[in-house]
Short mmCIF file of C-alpha atoms in Angstrom, two decimals:
data_model
loop_
_atom_site.label_atom_id
_atom_site.label_comp_id
_atom_site.label_asym_id
_atom_site.label_seq_id
_atom_site.Cartn_x
_atom_site.Cartn_y
_atom_site.Cartn_z
CA MET A 974 211.78 -46.68 -11.57
CA THR A 975 207.81 -47.58 -11.06
CA PRO A 976 207.12 -47.73 -7.25
CA PRO A 977 206.00 -50.87 -5.68
CA ALA A 978 202.15 -51.55 -5.89
CA TRP A 979 202.16 -51.53 -2.33
CA ALA A 980 203.48 -48.02 -2.25
CA ARG A 981 200.25 -46.66 -3.46
CA LEU A 982 198.85 -47.59 0.18
CA ALA A 983 201.27 -45.86 2.07
CA SER A 984 199.63 -42.28 2.02
CA PRO A 985 196.39 -43.46 2.90
CA LEU A 986 197.42 -45.24 5.62
CA LEU A 987 199.61 -42.37 6.79
CA LEU A 988 196.74 -40.01 6.60
CA LEU A 989 194.66 -42.74 8.71
CA LEU A 990 197.45 -42.78 11.08
CA GLY A 991 197.71 -39.05 11.42
CA TRP A 992 193.71 -38.77 11.85
CA GLN A 993 193.93 -41.22 14.46
CA LEU A 994 196.75 -39.21 16.32
CA LEU A 995 194.80 -36.12 16.08
CA SER A 996 191.67 -37.70 17.72
CA SER A 997 193.86 -39.44 20.21
CA THR A 998 195.31 -36.30 21.57
CA GLY A 999 192.25 -34.68 21.74
CA LEU A 1000 193.14 -31.87 18.79
CA LEU A 1001 189.98 -33.22 16.71
CA PRO A 1002 187.23 -33.62 19.15
CA GLU A 1003 184.47 -36.34 18.46
CA ARG A 1004 181.58 -34.22 17.79
CA ILE A 1005 183.58 -32.98 14.68
CA LEU A 1006 185.02 -36.28 13.68
CA ALA A 1007 185.39 -39.71 15.07
CA SER A 1008 188.65 -41.31 15.32
CA PRO A 1009 189.15 -44.27 12.84
CA ALA A 1010 189.27 -46.77 15.80
CA ARG A 1011 185.86 -45.44 17.01
CA ILE A 1012 184.43 -45.56 13.59
CA ALA A 1013 185.43 -49.23 13.24
CA ALA A 1014 184.04 -50.07 16.66
CA THR A 1015 180.63 -48.61 15.71
CA ALA A 1016 180.56 -50.23 12.15
CA TRP A 1017 181.21 -53.39 14.22
CA SER A 1018 178.52 -52.85 16.72
CA LEU A 1019 175.93 -51.59 14.12
CA THR A 1020 176.61 -54.69 12.07
CA ARG A 1021 176.29 -57.02 15.13
CA SER A 1022 172.88 -55.43 16.24
CA GLY A 1023 171.42 -55.72 12.86
CA ASP A 1024 170.48 -51.88 12.37
CA LEU A 1025 172.98 -51.25 9.76
CA LEU A 1026 171.69 -54.34 7.71
CA ALA A 1027 168.24 -53.60 8.02
CA GLY A 1028 169.02 -50.06 7.02
CA LEU A 1029 171.04 -51.01 4.15
CA TRP A 1030 168.28 -53.34 2.83
CA VAL A 1031 165.58 -50.68 2.94
CA SER A 1032 168.09 -47.95 0.95
CA PHE A 1033 169.12 -50.84 -1.37
CA LEU A 1034 165.40 -51.65 -2.27
CA ARG A 1035 164.67 -47.67 -2.96
CA VAL A 1036 167.55 -47.82 -5.38
CA ALA A 1037 166.57 -51.19 -7.14
CA ALA A 1038 163.11 -49.72 -7.72
CA GLY A 1039 164.10 -46.50 -8.87
CA PHE A 1040 166.80 -47.63 -11.04
CA SER A 1041 164.38 -50.24 -12.49
CA LEU A 1042 161.95 -47.76 -13.19
CA ALA A 1043 164.76 -45.49 -15.15
CA LEU A 1044 165.96 -48.46 -16.74
CA VAL A 1045 162.74 -49.63 -18.85
CA ALA A 1046 161.90 -46.00 -19.39
CA GLY A 1047 165.24 -45.32 -20.57
CA VAL A 1048 165.58 -47.95 -22.61
CA VAL A 1049 162.21 -47.66 -24.35
CA LEU A 1050 162.38 -44.05 -25.05
CA ALA A 1051 166.07 -44.37 -26.63
CA VAL A 1052 164.97 -47.03 -28.68
CA LEU A 1053 162.02 -45.24 -30.07
CA ALA A 1054 164.05 -42.09 -30.52
CA GLY A 1055 166.90 -43.84 -31.87
CA LEU A 1056 164.91 -46.02 -34.72
CA PHE A 1057 162.16 -43.52 -35.67
CA ARG A 1058 162.85 -40.26 -36.75
CA TRP A 1059 159.33 -38.80 -35.65
CA ALA A 1060 159.54 -40.43 -31.99
CA GLU A 1061 162.99 -38.60 -31.99
CA THR A 1062 161.49 -35.28 -32.90
CA VAL A 1063 158.88 -35.75 -30.39
CA LEU A 1064 161.14 -37.15 -27.58
CA ASP A 1065 164.18 -35.78 -27.67
CA PRO A 1066 163.82 -31.92 -27.31
CA PRO A 1067 161.64 -32.54 -23.90
CA LEU A 1068 164.37 -34.87 -22.84
CA GLN A 1069 167.13 -32.65 -23.56
CA MET A 1070 165.21 -29.74 -21.79
CA LEU A 1071 164.62 -31.93 -18.87
CA LYS A 1072 168.15 -33.06 -18.53
CA ALA A 1073 169.10 -29.50 -18.43
CA MET A 1074 167.44 -29.14 -15.06
CA PRO A 1075 169.17 -30.02 -11.62
CA PHE A 1076 167.22 -32.84 -10.94
CA LEU A 1077 167.83 -33.01 -7.25
CA GLY A 1078 166.10 -29.53 -6.98
CA LEU A 1079 162.93 -31.41 -7.80
CA LEU A 1080 162.75 -33.05 -4.51
CA PRO A 1081 160.64 -30.14 -2.78
CA LEU A 1082 158.32 -30.66 -5.68
CA PHE A 1083 158.48 -34.59 -5.21
CA ILE A 1084 157.40 -34.13 -1.64
CA LEU A 1085 154.55 -31.83 -2.27
CA TRP A 1086 153.30 -34.18 -4.95
CA PHE A 1087 153.96 -37.58 -3.39
CA GLY A 1088 154.21 -36.90 0.44
CA ILE A 1089 157.20 -38.21 2.45
CA GLY A 1090 157.02 -41.70 1.72
CA GLU A 1091 158.67 -44.00 -0.72
CA ALA A 1092 157.46 -42.57 -3.89
CA PRO A 1093 159.38 -39.31 -3.84
CA LYS A 1094 162.91 -41.34 -3.06
CA VAL A 1095 162.17 -43.85 -5.63
CA GLY A 1096 161.17 -41.22 -7.81
CA LEU A 1097 164.05 -38.94 -7.54
CA VAL A 1098 166.29 -42.21 -8.26
CA ALA A 1099 164.41 -42.98 -11.01
CA ILE A 1100 164.58 -39.54 -12.76
CA GLY A 1101 168.37 -39.05 -11.74
CA ALA A 1102 169.09 -42.40 -13.34
CA LEU A 1103 166.83 -41.70 -16.62
CA PHE A 1104 168.90 -39.49 -18.39
CA PRO A 1105 172.41 -41.15 -18.54
CA ILE A 1106 170.43 -44.43 -19.98
CA TYR A 1107 168.35 -42.70 -22.23
CA LEU A 1108 171.27 -40.38 -23.69
CA THR A 1109 174.20 -43.11 -24.03
CA LEU A 1110 171.70 -45.74 -25.56
CA HIS A 1111 170.45 -43.08 -28.20
CA GLY A 1112 173.82 -42.13 -28.91
CA GLY A 1113 174.76 -45.65 -29.22
CA ILE A 1114 171.79 -46.35 -31.49
CA ARG A 1115 172.79 -43.20 -33.84
CA GLY A 1116 176.23 -44.25 -34.11
CA VAL A 1117 176.24 -47.81 -34.91
CA ASP A 1118 178.67 -48.04 -37.86
CA ALA A 1119 176.69 -47.47 -41.09
CA ARG A 1120 178.72 -49.70 -43.03
CA LEU A 1121 177.59 -52.63 -41.02
CA ILE A 1122 174.10 -51.67 -41.74
CA GLU A 1123 175.01 -51.61 -45.45
CA ALA A 1124 176.27 -54.98 -45.33
CA GLY A 1125 173.18 -56.42 -43.62
CA ARG A 1126 171.39 -54.78 -46.23
CA THR A 1127 173.22 -56.94 -48.76
CA LEU A 1128 172.70 -59.89 -46.86
CA GLY A 1129 168.93 -59.32 -47.16
CA LEU A 1130 168.16 -58.71 -43.43
CA SER A 1131 164.69 -57.38 -42.95
CA TRP A 1132 164.52 -53.94 -41.00
CA LEU A 1133 163.58 -55.93 -37.56
CA GLU A 1134 166.66 -58.32 -38.19
CA GLN A 1135 168.67 -55.33 -38.63
CA VAL A 1136 167.79 -54.08 -35.53
CA ARG A 1137 168.22 -57.33 -33.63
CA HIS A 1138 171.59 -58.39 -35.14
CA VAL A 1139 173.06 -55.02 -35.99
CA VAL A 1140 171.69 -52.14 -34.33
CA LEU A 1141 171.13 -53.08 -30.80
CA PRO A 1142 174.35 -55.28 -30.23
CA GLY A 1143 176.07 -52.23 -31.57
CA ALA A 1144 174.55 -50.27 -29.24
CA LEU A 1145 175.07 -52.33 -26.47
CA PRO A 1146 178.33 -51.07 -25.24
CA SER A 1147 176.75 -47.47 -25.07
CA LEU A 1148 174.30 -48.56 -23.00
CA LEU A 1149 176.17 -50.53 -20.49
CA VAL A 1150 178.22 -47.22 -20.06
CA GLY A 1151 174.87 -45.65 -19.52
CA ILE A 1152 173.88 -48.26 -16.91
CA ARG A 1153 177.08 -47.73 -14.57
CA TYR A 1154 176.63 -43.90 -14.93
CA GLY A 1155 173.33 -44.16 -14.25
CA LEU A 1156 173.85 -46.43 -11.01
CA SER A 1157 176.34 -44.24 -9.80
CA ILE A 1158 173.87 -41.53 -9.89
CA ALA A 1159 171.15 -43.60 -8.43
CA TRP A 1160 173.11 -43.97 -5.26
CA LEU A 1161 173.83 -40.25 -5.51
CA SER A 1162 170.05 -39.39 -5.70
CA LEU A 1163 169.57 -41.72 -2.99
CA VAL A 1164 171.67 -40.08 -0.25
CA VAL A 1165 170.11 -36.61 -1.09
CA ALA A 1166 166.66 -38.37 -1.08
CA GLU A 1167 166.96 -40.11 2.18
CA GLN A 1168 168.51 -36.83 4.13
CA ILE A 1169 164.64 -35.57 4.35
CA ASN A 1170 161.79 -37.16 6.17
CA ALA A 1171 163.28 -40.85 6.23
CA SER A 1172 161.96 -43.14 8.91
CA SER A 1173 164.01 -46.00 7.61
CA GLY A 1174 166.98 -46.70 5.48
CA LEU A 1175 170.42 -45.33 5.95
CA GLY A 1176 169.24 -42.00 5.73
CA ALA A 1177 167.17 -42.15 8.90
CA LEU A 1178 170.41 -43.62 10.81
CA ILE A 1179 172.23 -40.53 9.79
CA THR A 1180 169.36 -38.27 10.70
CA GLN A 1181 169.50 -39.88 14.15
CA ALA A 1182 173.23 -39.78 14.46
CA ARG A 1183 173.01 -35.93 13.54
CA ASP A 1184 170.72 -35.40 16.12
CA PHE A 1185 172.80 -37.10 18.84
CA LEU A 1186 176.13 -35.91 17.35
CA GLN A 1187 177.21 -39.58 16.58
CA THR A 1188 179.67 -38.61 14.01
CA ASP A 1189 180.90 -42.04 13.99
CA VAL A 1190 177.67 -43.42 12.82
CA ILE A 1191 177.50 -40.62 10.20
CA VAL A 1192 180.82 -41.93 8.80
CA VAL A 1193 179.91 -45.41 8.93
CA CYS A 1194 176.69 -44.89 6.78
CA LEU A 1195 178.67 -42.93 4.12
CA LEU A 1196 181.39 -45.52 4.03
CA VAL A 1197 178.19 -48.13 3.34
CA TYR A 1198 176.96 -46.00 0.68
CA ALA A 1199 180.17 -45.88 -1.15
CA ALA A 1200 180.51 -49.69 -0.76
CA MET A 1201 177.39 -50.26 -2.29
CA GLY A 1202 177.96 -47.93 -5.04
CA LEU A 1203 181.16 -49.69 -5.73
CA ALA A 1204 179.12 -53.14 -5.46
CA THR A 1205 176.74 -52.33 -7.95
CA ASP A 1206 179.13 -50.97 -10.18
CA ALA A 1207 181.56 -54.30 -10.12
CA LEU A 1208 178.14 -56.21 -10.93
CA VAL A 1209 177.43 -54.19 -14.00
CA ARG A 1210 181.45 -54.61 -14.86
CA ALA A 1211 180.56 -58.45 -14.39
CA ILE A 1212 178.02 -58.17 -17.05
CA GLU A 1213 179.61 -55.93 -19.20
CA ALA A 1214 182.72 -58.80 -19.43
CA ARG A 1215 180.18 -61.53 -20.30
CA ALA A 1216 178.08 -59.51 -22.79
CA LEU A 1217 180.69 -57.95 -24.56
CA ARG A 1218 183.51 -60.66 -24.69
CA TRP A 1219 183.28 -60.00 -28.41
CA ARG A 1220 185.34 -56.98 -27.83
CA PRO A 1221 189.02 -57.20 -28.40
CA ALA A 1222 191.06 -57.42 -24.97
CA ALA A 1223 191.83 -53.73 -24.12
CA MET B 1477 174.99 -66.74 -73.77
CA THR B 1478 172.85 -66.67 -70.60
CA VAL B 1479 173.05 -63.26 -68.76
CA ALA B 1480 173.50 -62.30 -65.31
CA LEU B 1481 173.13 -58.80 -65.62
CA ASP B 1482 171.97 -56.31 -68.06
CA ILE B 1483 171.98 -52.81 -67.81
CA ARG B 1484 171.28 -49.94 -70.09
CA GLY B 1485 171.79 -46.44 -69.87
CA LEU B 1486 172.65 -46.16 -66.37
CA THR B 1487 172.95 -42.68 -64.99
CA ARG B 1488 173.85 -41.39 -61.99
CA ARG B 1489 174.30 -37.93 -60.85
CA PHE B 1490 175.47 -36.39 -57.26
CA GLY B 1491 174.17 -32.74 -57.49
CA GLU B 1492 175.82 -30.88 -60.36
CA ARG B 1493 178.41 -33.88 -61.02
CA THR B 1494 177.51 -36.79 -63.48
CA VAL B 1495 179.26 -40.00 -62.22
CA LEU B 1496 177.78 -42.46 -64.51
CA GLU B 1497 176.18 -41.45 -67.58
CA GLU B 1498 174.51 -43.87 -70.09
CA LEU B 1499 176.32 -46.57 -68.94
CA ASP B 1500 175.73 -50.29 -70.47
CA LEU B 1501 176.86 -53.16 -68.98
CA THR B 1502 176.23 -57.07 -69.74
CA ILE B 1503 177.62 -59.70 -67.74
CA GLY B 1504 177.27 -63.42 -68.78
CA ALA B 1505 176.59 -66.33 -66.30
CA GLY B 1506 179.66 -67.59 -64.75
CA GLU B 1507 181.79 -64.66 -66.30
CA PHE B 1508 184.81 -63.12 -64.21
CA VAL B 1509 184.81 -59.59 -65.27
CA ALA B 1510 187.26 -56.90 -63.79
CA LEU B 1511 186.68 -53.06 -63.50
CA LEU B 1512 189.35 -50.75 -63.80
CA GLY B 1513 189.30 -46.87 -63.57
CA ARG B 1514 191.03 -44.05 -62.10
CA SER B 1515 190.05 -42.71 -58.80
CA GLY B 1516 187.03 -40.97 -58.97
CA SER B 1517 185.83 -42.67 -62.24
CA GLY B 1518 182.94 -43.97 -60.76
CA LYS B 1519 183.91 -47.62 -60.22
CA SER B 1520 182.22 -47.88 -56.48
CA THR B 1521 179.22 -45.70 -57.64
CA LEU B 1522 178.47 -48.60 -60.19
CA LEU B 1523 179.05 -51.57 -57.74
CA ARG B 1524 176.83 -49.68 -55.17
CA VAL B 1525 174.00 -49.69 -57.68
CA LEU B 1526 174.50 -53.18 -58.60
CA ALA B 1527 174.50 -54.24 -55.14
CA GLY B 1528 170.82 -52.41 -54.55
CA LEU B 1529 172.66 -49.71 -52.22
CA ASP B 1530 171.79 -47.06 -54.33
CA ARG B 1531 168.79 -46.88 -56.45
CA PRO B 1532 168.90 -44.28 -59.23
CA ALA B 1533 166.13 -44.20 -61.83
CA ALA B 1534 168.02 -46.65 -64.17
CA ALA B 1535 167.08 -48.95 -66.98
CA ILE B 1536 168.04 -52.33 -65.55
CA SER B 1537 166.60 -54.80 -67.68
CA HIS B 1538 168.31 -57.66 -65.87
CA LEU B 1539 169.43 -57.97 -62.29
CA PRO B 1540 170.35 -61.12 -60.73
CA ARG B 1541 167.85 -62.50 -58.50
CA GLN B 1542 170.81 -63.39 -55.74
CA THR B 1543 174.00 -61.03 -55.65
CA ALA B 1544 176.15 -60.79 -52.88
CA VAL B 1545 179.13 -58.15 -51.97
CA VAL B 1546 182.37 -58.31 -50.53
CA PHE B 1547 183.70 -54.87 -49.45
CA GLN B 1548 187.10 -53.43 -49.18
CA GLU B 1549 186.69 -53.87 -45.39
CA PRO B 1550 185.39 -57.40 -44.03
CA ARG B 1551 182.19 -55.63 -42.57
CA LEU B 1552 181.66 -58.61 -39.99
CA MET B 1553 179.43 -57.80 -37.09
CA PRO B 1554 181.89 -57.96 -34.16
CA TRP B 1555 179.56 -59.33 -31.98
CA LYS B 1556 178.81 -62.63 -33.74
CA THR B 1557 181.41 -65.27 -34.22
CA ALA B 1558 182.70 -66.10 -37.49
CA GLN B 1559 179.96 -68.83 -38.48
CA GLN B 1560 177.32 -66.69 -37.10
CA ASN B 1561 178.45 -64.08 -39.58
CA VAL B 1562 178.46 -66.29 -42.47
CA ALA B 1563 174.92 -67.77 -41.23
CA LEU B 1564 173.58 -64.20 -40.88
CA GLY B 1565 170.31 -63.61 -42.93
CA LEU B 1566 170.60 -67.12 -44.50
CA ARG B 1567 167.12 -68.38 -44.81
CA ARG B 1568 167.64 -72.17 -44.93
CA PRO B 1569 167.05 -74.66 -42.34
CA ASP B 1570 170.47 -75.92 -42.31
CA ALA B 1571 172.32 -72.40 -42.45
CA THR B 1572 174.77 -73.34 -39.61
CA GLU B 1573 175.82 -76.31 -41.17
CA ALA B 1574 176.18 -74.37 -44.50
CA ALA B 1575 178.04 -71.83 -43.06
CA ARG B 1576 180.88 -74.27 -41.31
CA VAL B 1577 181.19 -75.69 -44.80
CA ALA B 1578 181.56 -72.41 -46.38
CA LEU B 1579 184.19 -71.49 -43.67
CA ALA B 1580 185.87 -74.81 -44.35
CA GLU B 1581 186.08 -73.70 -48.01
CA VAL B 1582 188.06 -70.49 -47.57
CA GLY B 1583 190.27 -72.53 -45.26
CA LEU B 1584 188.66 -71.39 -41.74
CA GLN B 1585 188.03 -74.63 -40.43
CA GLY B 1586 188.27 -74.44 -36.58
CA ARG B 1587 187.94 -70.96 -36.66
CA GLU B 1588 184.06 -71.04 -36.94
CA GLY B 1589 183.87 -69.80 -32.93
CA ALA B 1590 186.35 -67.05 -33.52
CA TRP B 1591 185.16 -63.25 -32.90
CA PRO B 1592 186.07 -61.09 -36.03
CA ALA B 1593 188.24 -58.88 -33.86
CA THR B 1594 190.42 -62.11 -33.40
CA LEU B 1595 191.06 -62.83 -37.15
CA SER B 1596 193.76 -61.43 -39.08
CA GLY B 1597 193.02 -59.07 -41.68
CA GLY B 1598 193.28 -61.92 -44.46
CA GLU B 1599 191.03 -64.35 -42.44
CA ALA B 1600 188.56 -61.64 -41.85
CA GLN B 1601 188.33 -61.18 -45.66
CA ARG B 1602 188.01 -64.72 -46.32
CA ALA B 1603 185.25 -64.91 -43.61
CA ALA B 1604 183.64 -62.06 -45.67
CA LEU B 1605 184.20 -64.01 -49.04
CA ALA B 1606 182.50 -67.34 -47.19
CA ARG B 1607 179.53 -65.04 -46.28
CA ALA B 1608 178.74 -63.92 -49.73
CA LEU B 1609 179.63 -67.59 -51.26
CA VAL B 1610 177.23 -69.42 -49.02
CA ARG B 1611 174.31 -67.24 -50.59
CA GLN B 1612 175.03 -69.09 -53.96
CA PRO B 1613 175.05 -65.68 -55.79
CA GLU B 1614 174.43 -65.29 -59.19
CA LEU B 1615 176.39 -62.44 -59.03
CA LEU B 1616 179.45 -61.77 -56.74
CA LEU B 1617 180.35 -58.13 -56.46
CA LEU B 1618 183.85 -57.65 -55.24
CA ASP B 1619 184.66 -54.13 -54.20
CA GLU B 1620 188.34 -53.98 -54.04
CA PRO B 1621 188.33 -56.68 -51.49
CA PHE B 1622 192.26 -57.04 -51.65
CA ALA B 1623 193.22 -53.53 -51.51
CA ALA B 1624 193.64 -53.42 -47.47
CA LEU B 1625 195.69 -56.70 -47.35
CA ASP B 1626 199.40 -56.77 -47.42
CA ALA B 1627 200.87 -58.13 -50.63
CA LEU B 1628 201.58 -61.81 -49.85
CA THR B 1629 198.00 -62.31 -48.32
CA ARG B 1630 196.96 -60.56 -51.49
CA LEU B 1631 198.26 -63.15 -53.43
CA ARG B 1632 197.27 -66.06 -51.57
CA MET B 1633 193.28 -64.42 -51.64
CA HIS B 1634 193.76 -64.27 -55.63
CA ALA B 1635 194.51 -67.65 -55.67
CA LEU B 1636 191.37 -68.39 -53.47
CA VAL B 1637 188.96 -66.43 -55.29
CA ALA B 1638 189.95 -67.84 -58.76
CA ASP B 1639 189.66 -71.55 -57.14
CA LEU B 1640 186.26 -70.65 -55.73
CA TRP B 1641 185.01 -69.18 -58.95
CA ARG B 1642 185.92 -72.18 -60.75
CA ARG B 1643 184.11 -74.48 -58.40
CA HIS B 1644 181.06 -72.32 -58.13
CA ARG B 1645 180.93 -70.27 -61.29
CA PRO B 1646 179.00 -67.11 -60.18
CA ALA B 1647 179.53 -64.33 -62.17
CA ILE B 1648 182.04 -62.08 -60.71
CA LEU B 1649 182.54 -58.14 -60.98
CA LEU B 1650 185.44 -57.51 -59.42
CA VAL B 1651 186.34 -53.72 -58.93
CA THR B 1652 190.13 -52.88 -58.24
CA HIS B 1653 192.60 -50.46 -59.06
CA ASP B 1654 195.34 -53.20 -59.39
CA VAL B 1655 195.74 -53.63 -63.03
CA TRP B 1656 197.67 -56.98 -62.55
CA GLU B 1657 195.15 -58.15 -60.08
CA ALA B 1658 192.40 -57.72 -63.21
CA VAL B 1659 194.56 -59.30 -65.69
CA SER B 1660 195.59 -62.17 -63.56
CA LEU B 1661 191.97 -63.11 -62.63
CA ALA B 1662 189.22 -61.92 -64.86
CA GLY B 1663 188.39 -62.96 -68.55
CA ARG B 1664 187.09 -59.53 -69.49
CA VAL B 1665 188.58 -56.50 -68.47
CA LEU B 1666 186.60 -52.98 -68.43
CA VAL B 1667 187.98 -49.73 -67.98
CA LEU B 1668 185.30 -46.93 -66.77
CA GLU B 1669 186.20 -43.74 -68.23
CA GLU B 1670 183.63 -40.49 -68.14
CA GLY B 1671 180.69 -42.38 -66.63
CA ARG B 1672 180.63 -45.17 -69.13
CA ILE B 1673 182.78 -48.58 -70.43
CA GLY B 1674 185.23 -46.72 -72.30
CA HIS B 1675 187.47 -49.79 -73.11
CA GLN B 1676 187.33 -53.37 -72.51
CA VAL B 1677 189.75 -56.24 -73.53
CA THR B 1678 189.15 -60.11 -73.28
CA ILE B 1679 191.74 -62.17 -72.01
CA GLU B 1680 191.63 -65.65 -73.24
CA ALA B 1681 194.97 -66.93 -71.13
CA SER B 1682 194.38 -70.06 -68.95
CA TYR B 1683 194.81 -70.12 -65.02
CA PRO B 1684 196.91 -69.89 -63.26
CA ARG B 1685 198.64 -66.85 -64.96
CA ARG B 1686 202.13 -66.46 -64.34
CA ARG B 1687 203.58 -62.86 -64.05
CA GLY B 1688 206.24 -63.31 -66.63
CA ASP B 1689 203.90 -64.22 -69.44
CA PRO B 1690 204.83 -61.86 -72.32
CA ALA B 1691 201.18 -61.70 -73.81
CA LEU B 1692 199.93 -60.71 -70.29
CA ALA B 1693 202.36 -58.27 -69.82
CA ASP B 1694 201.20 -56.49 -73.12
CA ILE B 1695 197.98 -56.49 -71.89
CA GLU B 1696 198.71 -54.90 -68.54
CA ALA B 1697 200.93 -52.35 -70.24
CA ALA B 1698 198.22 -51.62 -72.52
CA LEU B 1699 195.64 -51.02 -69.60
CA LEU B 1700 198.03 -48.98 -67.81
CA ALA B 1701 198.35 -46.60 -70.63
CA ARG B 1702 194.91 -46.36 -71.03
CA LEU B 1703 194.70 -45.63 -67.18
CA GLY B 1704 197.31 -42.85 -67.86
CA VAL B 1705 200.18 -44.61 -65.90
CA GLY B 1706 203.53 -44.67 -68.12
CA GLN B 1707 205.74 -47.58 -68.55
CA LYS B 1708 208.21 -46.70 -65.70
CA ALA B 1709 205.12 -46.34 -62.78
CA ALA B 1710 203.88 -49.82 -64.29
CA SER B 1711 206.81 -51.80 -63.77
CA ALA B 1712 207.22 -50.14 -60.18
CA SER B 1713 203.41 -50.84 -59.24
CA GLY B 1714 203.88 -54.89 -58.84
#
């Protein structure tokens, strides 16, 4: 017998209840972790004061800027490498090598190069999101069904028409997977980049809270990061549902 | 006779293996020709050369201005509707309307906006036929186009192809491994043997051709024998 749908909520609720119990009895001190009730109250007051929204907006702009850069660069590189042998020969080896590097470790270098303003944060987001976009789209273009390309040839399509009507639409599902993956990495990169020298944004809120032992504020900010990640993912999935409506219902 | 296709001395090798050797083939305008051969005999290789998908150095003295191909799989672009697929690459101002008419002709009226994934195997193959015919080809190449369909759908497709051929009169080269399909549709049946046309029969019988016709049965049996299939297997291969 399959358990009812609401049953999946039981264990998280129990955990939450246990957590609250530990906090209320004083077994879990607030400087280690605030209680769920306290976190909820803090979330409410931060929202009312406008601090949370202001920080969120700044952080969101960083992700938007970095991700846009990654999207443009990733698509251009992947299309070039996917369509032209010579471009692949030139572009693919360095990109594969860079991909192997732990890009979060670039942060100190970025700070040396760009200072502590917006540039290193946006840059880290862009670098992180670039690789999944490039890799999936490149693979998608290379993986387009050769039989469809042949069919296109027998229909008299020119090279440009093949790219437009066969190759790019065929690679679109891969690109969308890369975008979703790239977005999750973009948020992750932002969290890391904002831990250092952020004077605004969610990261600054967290840094301040750390100095004042406000575990409740830290948890609220982490929850907001998670919510933003989910929200942007849902957005891409909505785009996917529209752009790939030709796919058989899975 | 006006000629749709004329090839002299076509040779195609893949490494050491010679698949087509000094092959000669002429197809008249509006002629329906079926090509049989054992598997690996080079049927598909020949068709790929004629479709322009493979270009060995060959003495092709006349290749039609406009050819069209229907493959074993429909090969419709999954991200285009049936109508967009038929109109794809069609350089005419009325391409969309022509596509609609072509779809109606193969019995797909009302399905213009359907995604290929929602079409049945037979419907998808009919859309592929429409996509080929809308180009008004002088030569229509059919590469085992019914092989993946169930028996009933296949019979319906045979009738449809015969009907379309009567109306539009393209020359047709039908590559198949189904001997009855060849005998029931074609005016001339060729057998590909050792890289060239080893045998051919002309079939004068009128359409539609019935399975029980003794003259056709004799031709079918002779062709099967030619392909190395005995009498017993022949009756089982319905």
